[in-house]
Amino acid sequence: MTDSAGRPPDPAPGAGSEPSRAAGGPGRLPGDGPADGGRARRWLRWGALGSSVVVLVAAGGGWWVYKKLDANITTDTTAAAELERYERERPSSLVRGARNILLIGSDTRAGKGNAKYGPDGDGQRSDTTILLHLAANGRGATAVSLPRDLMVTVPSCRKRDGTRTRPQFTQFNWAFQLGGTACTVRTVERLTRIRVDHHMVIDFRGFKDMVDAVGGVRVCVREPINDPDARVRLKAGAQTLRGEQALGYVRARKTLGNGSDTERMDRQQQFLGALVNKVQSNGVLLNPARLYPVLDAATKSITTDPGLDSLRDLYDLARAMRSVPTEKVQFLTVPRQPYTGDPNRDQLVQPKANSLFKRLRDDAPVIVVPADRRPSRGEPDGDTSSPSATPTFAGTNAAVGACVQRASKKQGKSGG
């Protein structure tokens, strides 16, 4: 039978119609399975959707954190342009995979929180300068302190107002004041003939924030310190220093010993070794709650060249450093002695200094041994072994704490 439109009529209930769902419950067909199977599938679908949302939120949050940290970094395009101008006269990199990074601690009073350290005077200078050599294949890291009072030839440099200085023979830290980072890089390259691949500048506040982010750094204060200029007062002995105290500890100079940079550079190297130990510990690197403040403080506190101005670049650098055993992270001061024209200034000890620079250029191992005692102001720094022997340099490494070094020296004296 058909209806008026030629379609077969709807089957009567129970007569050739779709099988009744009553036996399986409302809305179910025979073979659909128990009722809770449908609910389980619905829960699985909702669970999968929820998991996808969580992943997307986490990814979005991770991307936000990445972009935030990446945006913290300040790029020094002015220095990059100035160095490009003098590219032809700069030394070449000799060993593939090795890197040299110039770390500059600026004493500028500009910026939030820095004015309390005194007036800016006639401009910022490099309070601390360290040439960090990272050997190829992660074989080691050597940090060489360059004294601020070292007498050097500073080339003609571009000043902040666009004018240029004349070449001059002066103390090293004037290079930063005269022509900023580019002038300091060029001065170091002329002095050492080592290609500076990257540079970083950090000011007082950035240093304090980094130390606070890792929860402080434990050091051994060799003698009581009361230095109003450095805004620090510390008792002798082992103690954990946080931001303000740590900054004063590495800056104090005038009230200790003879007021030279000798002891201050020792303290800076020992502090950096302890900081490397702290950052490499699982308590920081494997704990996101502690790692984020460290990354936030680090990225906010530095000004870098374009080759290190992204979080990925800095991560690659940190990963390379993390693979270096702490005993292979070495610290030393370039061999120097009082300048003949002014005992309050320094000059290089030759050929010892050039031997060190050549080993860094060639990515050859640098042997650093503990000094039995620091030389006095009137003595050369560094050993006086035969030129034919493999040179060694007085210094320390990140695996040995300052208190351990002090104890070993005392034992050596008492046992001798």
CSV table of C-alpha atoms in Angstrom, one decimal, residues 6-407:
chain,number,residue,atom,x,y,z
A,6,GLY,CA,3.3,7.1,-3.5
A,7,ARG,CA,5.2,6.4,-0.2
A,8,PRO,CA,4.7,3.2,1.7
A,9,PRO,CA,2.7,3.9,4.9
A,10,ASP,CA,4.4,3.9,8.3
A,11,PRO,CA,4.4,0.4,9.8
A,12,ALA,CA,2.1,-0.2,12.6
A,13,PRO,CA,3.6,-0.6,16.0
A,14,GLY,CA,4.8,-4.1,16.4
A,15,ALA,CA,4.4,-5.0,12.7
A,16,GLY,CA,7.7,-4.8,10.9
A,17,SER,CA,8.8,-1.7,12.8
A,18,GLU,CA,12.3,-1.1,14.4
A,19,PRO,CA,12.8,-3.5,17.2
A,20,SER,CA,11.5,-2.3,20.6
A,21,ARG,CA,14.2,-0.7,22.9
A,22,ALA,CA,12.1,-1.5,26.0
A,23,ALA,CA,14.0,-4.7,26.7
A,24,GLY,CA,17.3,-2.9,26.9
A,25,GLY,CA,16.0,0.1,28.8
A,26,PRO,CA,15.0,3.5,27.3
A,27,GLY,CA,16.9,4.4,24.2
A,28,ARG,CA,18.9,1.2,24.0
A,29,LEU,CA,19.2,-1.5,21.4
A,30,PRO,CA,19.9,-5.2,22.0
A,31,GLY,CA,23.7,-5.7,22.0
A,32,ASP,CA,24.3,-2.1,23.2
A,33,GLY,CA,25.6,-3.6,26.5
A,34,PRO,CA,24.7,-2.5,30.0
A,35,ALA,CA,23.5,1.0,30.7
A,36,ASP,CA,26.7,1.9,32.6
A,37,GLY,CA,28.8,1.2,29.5
A,38,GLY,CA,27.3,4.2,27.8
A,39,ARG,CA,27.9,6.4,30.8
A,40,ALA,CA,31.6,5.2,30.9
A,41,ARG,CA,32.1,6.2,27.3
A,42,ARG,CA,30.6,9.6,28.0
A,43,TRP,CA,32.9,10.0,31.0
A,44,LEU,CA,35.9,9.0,28.9
A,45,ARG,CA,34.9,11.6,26.2
A,46,TRP,CA,34.5,14.3,28.9
A,47,GLY,CA,37.8,13.2,30.5
A,48,ALA,CA,39.7,13.4,27.3
A,49,LEU,CA,38.2,16.9,26.6
A,50,GLY,CA,39.1,18.0,30.2
A,51,SER,CA,42.7,16.7,29.8
A,52,SER,CA,43.0,18.5,26.5
A,53,VAL,CA,41.9,21.8,28.2
A,54,VAL,CA,44.4,21.2,31.0
A,55,VAL,CA,47.2,20.6,28.5
A,56,LEU,CA,46.3,23.7,26.6
A,57,VAL,CA,46.2,25.8,29.8
A,58,ALA,CA,49.5,24.4,30.9
A,59,ALA,CA,51.0,25.1,27.5
A,60,GLY,CA,49.6,28.6,27.5
A,61,GLY,CA,50.9,29.2,31.0
A,62,GLY,CA,54.3,27.9,30.0
A,63,TRP,CA,54.4,30.1,26.9
A,64,TRP,CA,53.4,33.1,29.1
A,65,VAL,CA,56.2,32.4,31.5
A,66,TYR,CA,58.7,31.9,28.6
A,67,LYS,CA,57.6,35.2,27.0
A,68,LYS,CA,57.8,37.0,30.3
A,69,LEU,CA,61.3,35.8,31.1
A,70,ASP,CA,62.4,36.4,27.6
A,71,ALA,CA,61.2,40.0,27.7
A,72,ASN,CA,63.1,40.6,30.9
A,73,ILE,CA,66.4,40.5,29.1
A,74,THR,CA,67.9,43.8,27.9
A,75,THR,CA,69.8,43.8,24.6
A,76,ASP,CA,72.9,46.1,24.2
A,77,THR,CA,72.4,47.0,20.5
A,78,THR,CA,74.7,50.1,20.9
A,79,ALA,CA,77.7,47.9,21.9
A,80,ALA,CA,76.9,45.5,19.1
A,81,ALA,CA,76.9,48.2,16.5
A,82,GLU,CA,80.2,49.7,17.8
A,83,LEU,CA,81.9,46.3,17.8
A,84,GLU,CA,80.7,45.6,14.3
A,85,ARG,CA,82.4,48.9,13.3
A,86,TYR,CA,85.7,47.5,14.4
A,87,GLU,CA,85.2,43.9,13.3
A,88,ARG,CA,88.3,43.8,11.0
A,89,GLU,CA,90.7,44.6,13.9
A,90,ARG,CA,89.2,42.2,16.3
A,91,PRO,CA,90.8,38.8,16.9
A,92,SER,CA,89.3,35.6,15.4
A,93,SER,CA,87.9,32.7,17.3
A,94,LEU,CA,90.5,29.9,17.0
A,95,VAL,CA,88.7,26.8,18.4
A,96,ARG,CA,85.3,25.7,17.3
A,97,GLY,CA,83.0,25.1,20.2
A,98,ALA,CA,85.0,27.1,22.8
A,99,ARG,CA,83.4,30.4,24.0
A,100,ASN,CA,84.7,33.5,25.8
A,101,ILE,CA,82.2,35.6,27.7
A,102,LEU,CA,83.1,38.9,29.4
A,103,LEU,CA,81.2,39.4,32.6
A,104,ILE,CA,81.1,43.0,33.8
A,105,GLY,CA,79.8,44.2,37.2
A,106,SER,CA,78.8,47.8,36.8
A,107,ASP,CA,79.1,50.2,39.8
A,108,THR,CA,76.5,52.5,38.3
A,109,ARG,CA,74.1,54.1,40.8
A,110,ALA,CA,71.4,54.5,38.2
A,111,GLY,CA,68.4,52.3,38.4
A,112,LYS,CA,66.0,51.4,41.2
A,113,GLY,CA,67.7,50.8,44.6
A,114,ASN,CA,71.2,51.8,43.5
A,115,ALA,CA,71.3,55.4,44.6
A,116,LYS,CA,71.9,54.5,48.2
A,117,TYR,CA,75.4,53.4,47.3
A,118,GLY,CA,76.4,56.9,46.7
A,119,PRO,CA,76.3,59.5,43.9
A,120,ASP,CA,77.0,58.4,40.3
A,121,GLY,CA,79.9,60.9,40.2
A,122,ASP,CA,81.4,61.2,36.7
A,123,GLY,CA,79.8,58.0,35.4
A,124,GLN,CA,79.8,54.3,35.8
A,125,ARG,CA,82.9,52.1,35.8
A,126,SER,CA,83.4,48.4,35.7
A,127,ASP,CA,83.7,47.5,39.4
A,128,THR,CA,84.4,43.8,38.5
A,129,THR,CA,85.4,42.3,35.2
A,130,ILE,CA,85.8,38.5,34.6
A,131,LEU,CA,86.8,36.8,31.4
A,132,LEU,CA,84.9,33.5,31.4
A,133,HIS,CA,86.4,30.8,29.0
A,134,LEU,CA,84.1,27.8,28.3
A,135,ALA,CA,86.2,25.0,26.9
A,136,ALA,CA,84.9,23.0,23.9
A,137,ASN,CA,82.9,19.9,24.6
A,138,GLY,CA,82.2,21.0,28.2
A,139,ARG,CA,85.7,20.1,29.4
A,140,GLY,CA,85.9,23.0,31.8
A,141,ALA,CA,85.3,26.6,32.6
A,142,THR,CA,88.0,29.1,33.6
A,143,ALA,CA,87.1,32.5,35.0
A,144,VAL,CA,89.9,35.1,35.0
A,145,SER,CA,89.6,38.3,37.0
A,146,LEU,CA,91.0,41.4,35.5
A,147,PRO,CA,92.0,44.0,38.2
A,148,ARG,CA,90.2,47.3,37.9
A,149,ASP,CA,93.5,49.1,38.6
A,150,LEU,CA,95.4,47.3,35.8
A,151,MET,CA,97.3,49.8,33.6
A,152,VAL,CA,96.3,49.2,30.0
A,153,THR,CA,96.0,51.0,26.6
A,154,VAL,CA,92.4,51.9,26.0
A,155,PRO,CA,91.6,52.5,22.3
A,156,SER,CA,89.7,55.3,20.8
A,157,CYS,CA,86.0,54.7,21.8
A,158,ARG,CA,82.6,56.1,21.1
A,159,LYS,CA,81.2,58.1,24.1
A,160,ARG,CA,77.5,58.3,25.0
A,161,ASP,CA,77.2,61.7,23.4
A,162,GLY,CA,78.5,60.4,20.1
A,163,THR,CA,82.0,61.9,20.3
A,164,ARG,CA,85.1,59.8,20.4
A,165,THR,CA,87.9,59.6,22.9
A,166,ARG,CA,91.6,59.5,22.1
A,167,PRO,CA,93.6,56.3,22.7
A,168,GLN,CA,95.2,56.5,26.2
A,169,PHE,CA,97.2,54.6,28.7
A,170,THR,CA,95.1,54.4,31.9
A,171,GLN,CA,93.6,52.1,34.5
A,172,PHE,CA,91.4,49.4,33.1
A,173,ASN,CA,88.1,50.3,34.6
A,174,TRP,CA,88.1,53.7,32.9
A,175,ALA,CA,87.3,51.9,29.6
A,176,PHE,CA,83.8,51.2,30.8
A,177,GLN,CA,83.3,54.9,31.9
A,178,LEU,CA,84.8,56.3,28.7
A,179,GLY,CA,83.0,54.1,26.1
A,180,GLY,CA,80.8,51.6,27.8
A,181,THR,CA,80.7,47.8,27.2
A,182,ALA,CA,82.1,48.0,23.6
A,183,CYS,CA,85.2,49.9,24.8
A,184,THR,CA,85.8,47.4,27.6
A,185,VAL,CA,85.5,44.5,25.2
A,186,ARG,CA,87.9,46.1,22.7
A,187,THR,CA,90.4,46.9,25.5
A,188,VAL,CA,90.3,43.2,26.7
A,189,GLU,CA,90.7,41.9,23.2
A,190,ARG,CA,93.7,44.1,22.6
A,191,LEU,CA,95.2,43.1,25.9
A,192,THR,CA,94.7,39.4,25.5
A,193,ARG,CA,94.3,38.8,21.8
A,194,ILE,CA,91.3,36.6,22.8
A,195,ARG,CA,88.0,37.0,20.9
A,196,VAL,CA,85.2,38.0,23.2
A,197,ASP,CA,82.2,36.1,21.8
A,198,HIS,CA,79.6,37.5,24.2
A,199,HIS,CA,79.2,39.9,27.1
A,200,MET,CA,77.0,40.4,30.1
A,201,VAL,CA,76.6,43.4,32.4
A,202,ILE,CA,75.0,43.2,35.8
A,203,ASP,CA,74.5,46.0,38.3
A,204,PHE,CA,74.2,46.1,42.1
A,205,ARG,CA,70.5,45.3,42.3
A,206,GLY,CA,70.7,42.5,39.8
A,207,PHE,CA,73.5,40.8,41.9
A,208,LYS,CA,71.4,41.0,45.1
A,209,ASP,CA,68.3,39.7,43.4
A,210,MET,CA,70.2,36.7,42.1
A,211,VAL,CA,71.6,35.8,45.5
A,212,ASP,CA,68.2,36.1,47.2
A,213,ALA,CA,66.6,34.0,44.5
A,214,VAL,CA,68.8,31.0,45.3
A,215,GLY,CA,68.2,31.5,49.1
A,216,GLY,CA,71.5,33.0,49.9
A,217,VAL,CA,75.1,31.7,49.5
A,218,ARG,CA,77.2,30.2,52.3
A,219,VAL,CA,80.7,31.5,52.6
A,220,CYS,CA,83.5,31.7,55.2
A,221,VAL,CA,84.3,35.3,56.3
A,222,ARG,CA,88.0,35.2,57.1
A,223,GLU,CA,88.0,38.3,59.4
A,224,PRO,CA,85.4,40.7,60.7
A,225,ILE,CA,84.3,43.2,58.1
A,226,ASN,CA,83.0,46.7,58.9
A,227,ASP,CA,83.0,48.7,55.7
A,228,PRO,CA,80.6,51.7,55.7
A,229,ASP,CA,81.3,52.4,52.0
A,230,ALA,CA,80.3,48.9,51.0
A,231,ARG,CA,77.4,49.1,53.5
A,232,VAL,CA,78.3,45.8,55.2
A,233,ARG,CA,79.2,44.6,58.7
A,234,LEU,CA,80.0,40.9,59.2
A,235,LYS,CA,81.5,38.8,61.9
A,236,ALA,CA,84.1,36.2,61.1
A,237,GLY,CA,83.2,32.6,60.4
A,238,ALA,CA,80.9,30.5,58.2
A,239,GLN,CA,77.6,32.1,57.4
A,240,THR,CA,74.9,32.4,54.7
A,241,LEU,CA,74.8,35.8,53.0
A,242,ARG,CA,71.8,37.2,51.3
A,243,GLY,CA,71.4,40.1,48.9
A,244,GLU,CA,72.6,43.2,50.7
A,245,GLN,CA,75.2,41.4,52.8
A,246,ALA,CA,76.5,39.4,49.8
A,247,LEU,CA,76.9,42.6,47.7
A,248,GLY,CA,78.8,44.3,50.6
A,249,TYR,CA,81.0,41.2,51.0
A,250,VAL,CA,82.2,41.1,47.4
A,251,ARG,CA,82.6,45.0,47.2
A,252,ALA,CA,84.4,45.6,50.5
A,253,ARG,CA,87.9,46.8,49.9
A,254,LYS,CA,89.2,49.9,51.7
A,255,THR,CA,88.8,48.5,55.3
A,256,LEU,CA,90.4,45.2,54.6
A,257,GLY,CA,94.2,44.5,54.4
A,258,ASN,CA,96.0,47.1,52.5
A,259,GLY,CA,92.9,48.3,50.6
A,260,SER,CA,94.0,46.8,47.3
A,261,ASP,CA,91.9,44.7,45.0
A,262,THR,CA,93.9,41.5,45.9
A,263,GLU,CA,91.7,40.2,48.7
A,264,ARG,CA,88.5,41.5,47.1
A,265,MET,CA,89.1,39.5,43.9
A,266,ASP,CA,89.8,36.4,46.1
A,267,ARG,CA,86.5,36.9,47.9
A,268,GLN,CA,84.6,37.5,44.6
A,269,GLN,CA,86.0,34.3,43.1
A,270,GLN,CA,85.2,32.2,46.3
A,271,PHE,CA,81.7,33.7,46.3
A,272,LEU,CA,81.1,32.9,42.7
A,273,GLY,CA,82.3,29.3,43.3
A,274,ALA,CA,79.8,28.9,46.1
A,275,LEU,CA,77.1,30.4,43.9
A,276,VAL,CA,77.8,28.0,41.1
A,277,ASN,CA,77.6,25.1,43.6
A,278,LYS,CA,74.2,26.4,44.9
A,279,VAL,CA,72.7,26.8,41.4
A,280,GLN,CA,73.9,23.4,40.3
A,281,SER,CA,72.3,21.7,43.2
A,282,ASN,CA,69.1,19.7,42.7
A,283,GLY,CA,67.4,22.0,45.2
A,284,VAL,CA,67.4,24.8,42.6
A,285,LEU,CA,67.5,23.3,39.1
A,286,LEU,CA,65.0,20.5,39.7
A,287,ASN,CA,62.5,22.5,41.8
A,288,PRO,CA,60.3,24.8,39.6
A,289,ALA,CA,59.2,26.8,42.6
A,290,ARG,CA,62.9,27.7,43.2
A,291,LEU,CA,64.0,27.8,39.6
A,292,TYR,CA,61.5,30.4,38.4
A,293,PRO,CA,62.7,33.1,40.8
A,294,VAL,CA,66.3,32.4,39.8
A,295,LEU,CA,65.5,32.7,36.1
A,296,ASP,CA,63.3,35.8,36.8
A,297,ALA,CA,66.1,37.5,38.7
A,298,ALA,CA,68.8,36.5,36.2
A,299,THR,CA,66.9,37.7,33.2
A,300,LYS,CA,65.9,41.0,34.8
A,301,SER,CA,69.5,41.8,36.0
A,302,ILE,CA,71.5,41.4,32.8
A,303,THR,CA,72.2,43.4,29.7
A,304,THR,CA,73.7,41.2,26.9
A,305,ASP,CA,74.8,41.3,23.3
A,306,PRO,CA,72.2,40.1,20.7
A,307,GLY,CA,73.8,36.6,20.7
A,308,LEU,CA,72.6,36.0,24.3
A,309,ASP,CA,69.5,38.0,24.5
A,310,SER,CA,66.9,35.2,24.5
A,311,LEU,CA,65.9,32.7,27.2
A,312,ARG,CA,66.8,29.9,24.9
A,313,ASP,CA,70.4,31.3,24.4
A,314,LEU,CA,70.8,31.7,28.2
A,315,TYR,CA,69.4,28.2,28.8
A,316,ASP,CA,71.9,26.7,26.3
A,317,LEU,CA,74.7,28.5,28.2
A,318,ALA,CA,73.4,27.3,31.6
A,319,ARG,CA,73.1,23.8,30.3
A,320,ALA,CA,76.7,23.9,29.1
A,321,MET,CA,77.8,25.2,32.5
A,322,ARG,CA,75.8,22.5,34.3
A,323,SER,CA,77.6,19.8,32.5
A,324,VAL,CA,81.0,21.0,33.8
A,325,PRO,CA,82.0,19.3,37.1
A,326,THR,CA,82.5,21.8,39.9
A,327,GLU,CA,86.1,20.9,40.2
A,328,LYS,CA,86.6,22.0,36.6
A,329,VAL,CA,85.0,25.4,37.2
A,330,GLN,CA,88.2,27.4,38.0
A,331,PHE,CA,88.8,30.9,39.2
A,332,LEU,CA,92.1,32.9,39.1
A,333,THR,CA,93.4,36.4,38.7
A,334,VAL,CA,95.5,37.4,35.8
A,335,PRO,CA,99.2,37.4,36.9
A,336,ARG,CA,100.0,41.0,37.9
A,337,GLN,CA,102.2,43.0,40.2
A,338,PRO,CA,102.4,46.7,41.3
A,339,TYR,CA,102.9,49.1,38.4
A,340,THR,CA,106.4,50.6,38.3
A,341,GLY,CA,105.0,54.1,37.9
A,342,ASP,CA,102.5,53.9,40.8
A,343,PRO,CA,102.4,51.2,43.4
A,344,ASN,CA,98.7,51.7,43.8
A,345,ARG,CA,98.1,50.5,40.2
A,346,ASP,CA,98.8,47.1,38.6
A,347,GLN,CA,100.7,45.8,35.6
A,348,LEU,CA,100.9,42.3,34.1
A,349,VAL,CA,103.6,39.8,35.0
A,350,GLN,CA,105.2,38.7,31.8
A,351,PRO,CA,105.6,36.3,30.2
A,352,LYS,CA,103.3,34.6,32.7
A,353,ALA,CA,100.2,36.6,31.6
A,354,ASN,CA,100.8,36.0,27.9
A,355,SER,CA,101.2,32.3,28.6
A,356,LEU,CA,97.7,32.3,30.2
A,357,PHE,CA,96.2,34.2,27.4
A,358,LYS,CA,97.6,31.9,24.8
A,359,ARG,CA,96.3,28.8,26.6
A,360,LEU,CA,92.8,30.3,26.6
A,361,ARG,CA,93.1,31.3,22.9
A,362,ASP,CA,94.1,27.8,22.0
A,363,ASP,CA,91.5,26.2,24.4
A,364,ALA,CA,94.4,24.4,26.1
A,365,PRO,CA,94.0,23.2,29.7
A,366,VAL,CA,94.7,25.8,32.3
A,367,ILE,CA,96.1,24.2,35.5
A,368,VAL,CA,95.0,26.1,38.6
A,369,VAL,CA,96.5,25.1,42.0
A,370,PRO,CA,95.8,26.5,45.4
A,371,ALA,CA,98.3,29.1,46.6
A,372,ASP,CA,100.0,28.4,49.9
A,373,ARG,CA,99.7,32.1,50.6
A,374,ARG,CA,98.6,35.2,48.7
A,375,PRO,CA,101.5,37.4,47.5
A,376,SER,CA,101.9,40.7,49.3
A,377,ARG,CA,101.5,43.9,47.4
A,378,GLY,CA,105.1,44.1,46.5
A,379,GLU,CA,105.4,40.5,45.1
A,380,PRO,CA,104.5,39.2,41.6
A,381,ASP,CA,101.3,37.1,41.4
A,382,GLY,CA,101.8,33.6,39.9
A,383,ASP,CA,104.5,30.9,40.1
A,384,THR,CA,108.0,31.4,38.8
A,385,SER,CA,108.6,28.0,37.4
A,386,SER,CA,110.8,27.3,34.3
A,387,PRO,CA,109.3,28.5,31.0
A,388,SER,CA,109.8,25.0,29.6
A,389,ALA,CA,107.4,23.5,32.3
A,390,THR,CA,103.7,23.4,31.9
A,391,PRO,CA,102.5,26.6,33.6
A,392,THR,CA,100.3,26.6,36.7
A,393,PHE,CA,98.4,29.5,38.1
A,394,ALA,CA,97.3,30.2,41.6
A,395,GLY,CA,93.6,30.0,42.1
A,396,THR,CA,90.7,27.9,43.2
A,397,ASN,CA,87.7,25.9,41.9
A,398,ALA,CA,84.0,25.8,42.6
A,399,ALA,CA,84.2,22.4,44.4
A,400,VAL,CA,86.3,23.8,47.2
A,401,GLY,CA,84.6,26.2,49.7
A,402,ALA,CA,86.3,29.2,51.2
A,403,CYS,CA,86.2,27.7,54.7
A,404,VAL,CA,87.8,24.4,53.4
A,405,GLN,CA,90.6,26.4,51.7
A,406,ARG,CA,91.3,28.3,54.9
A,407,ALA,CA,91.4,25.2,57.1
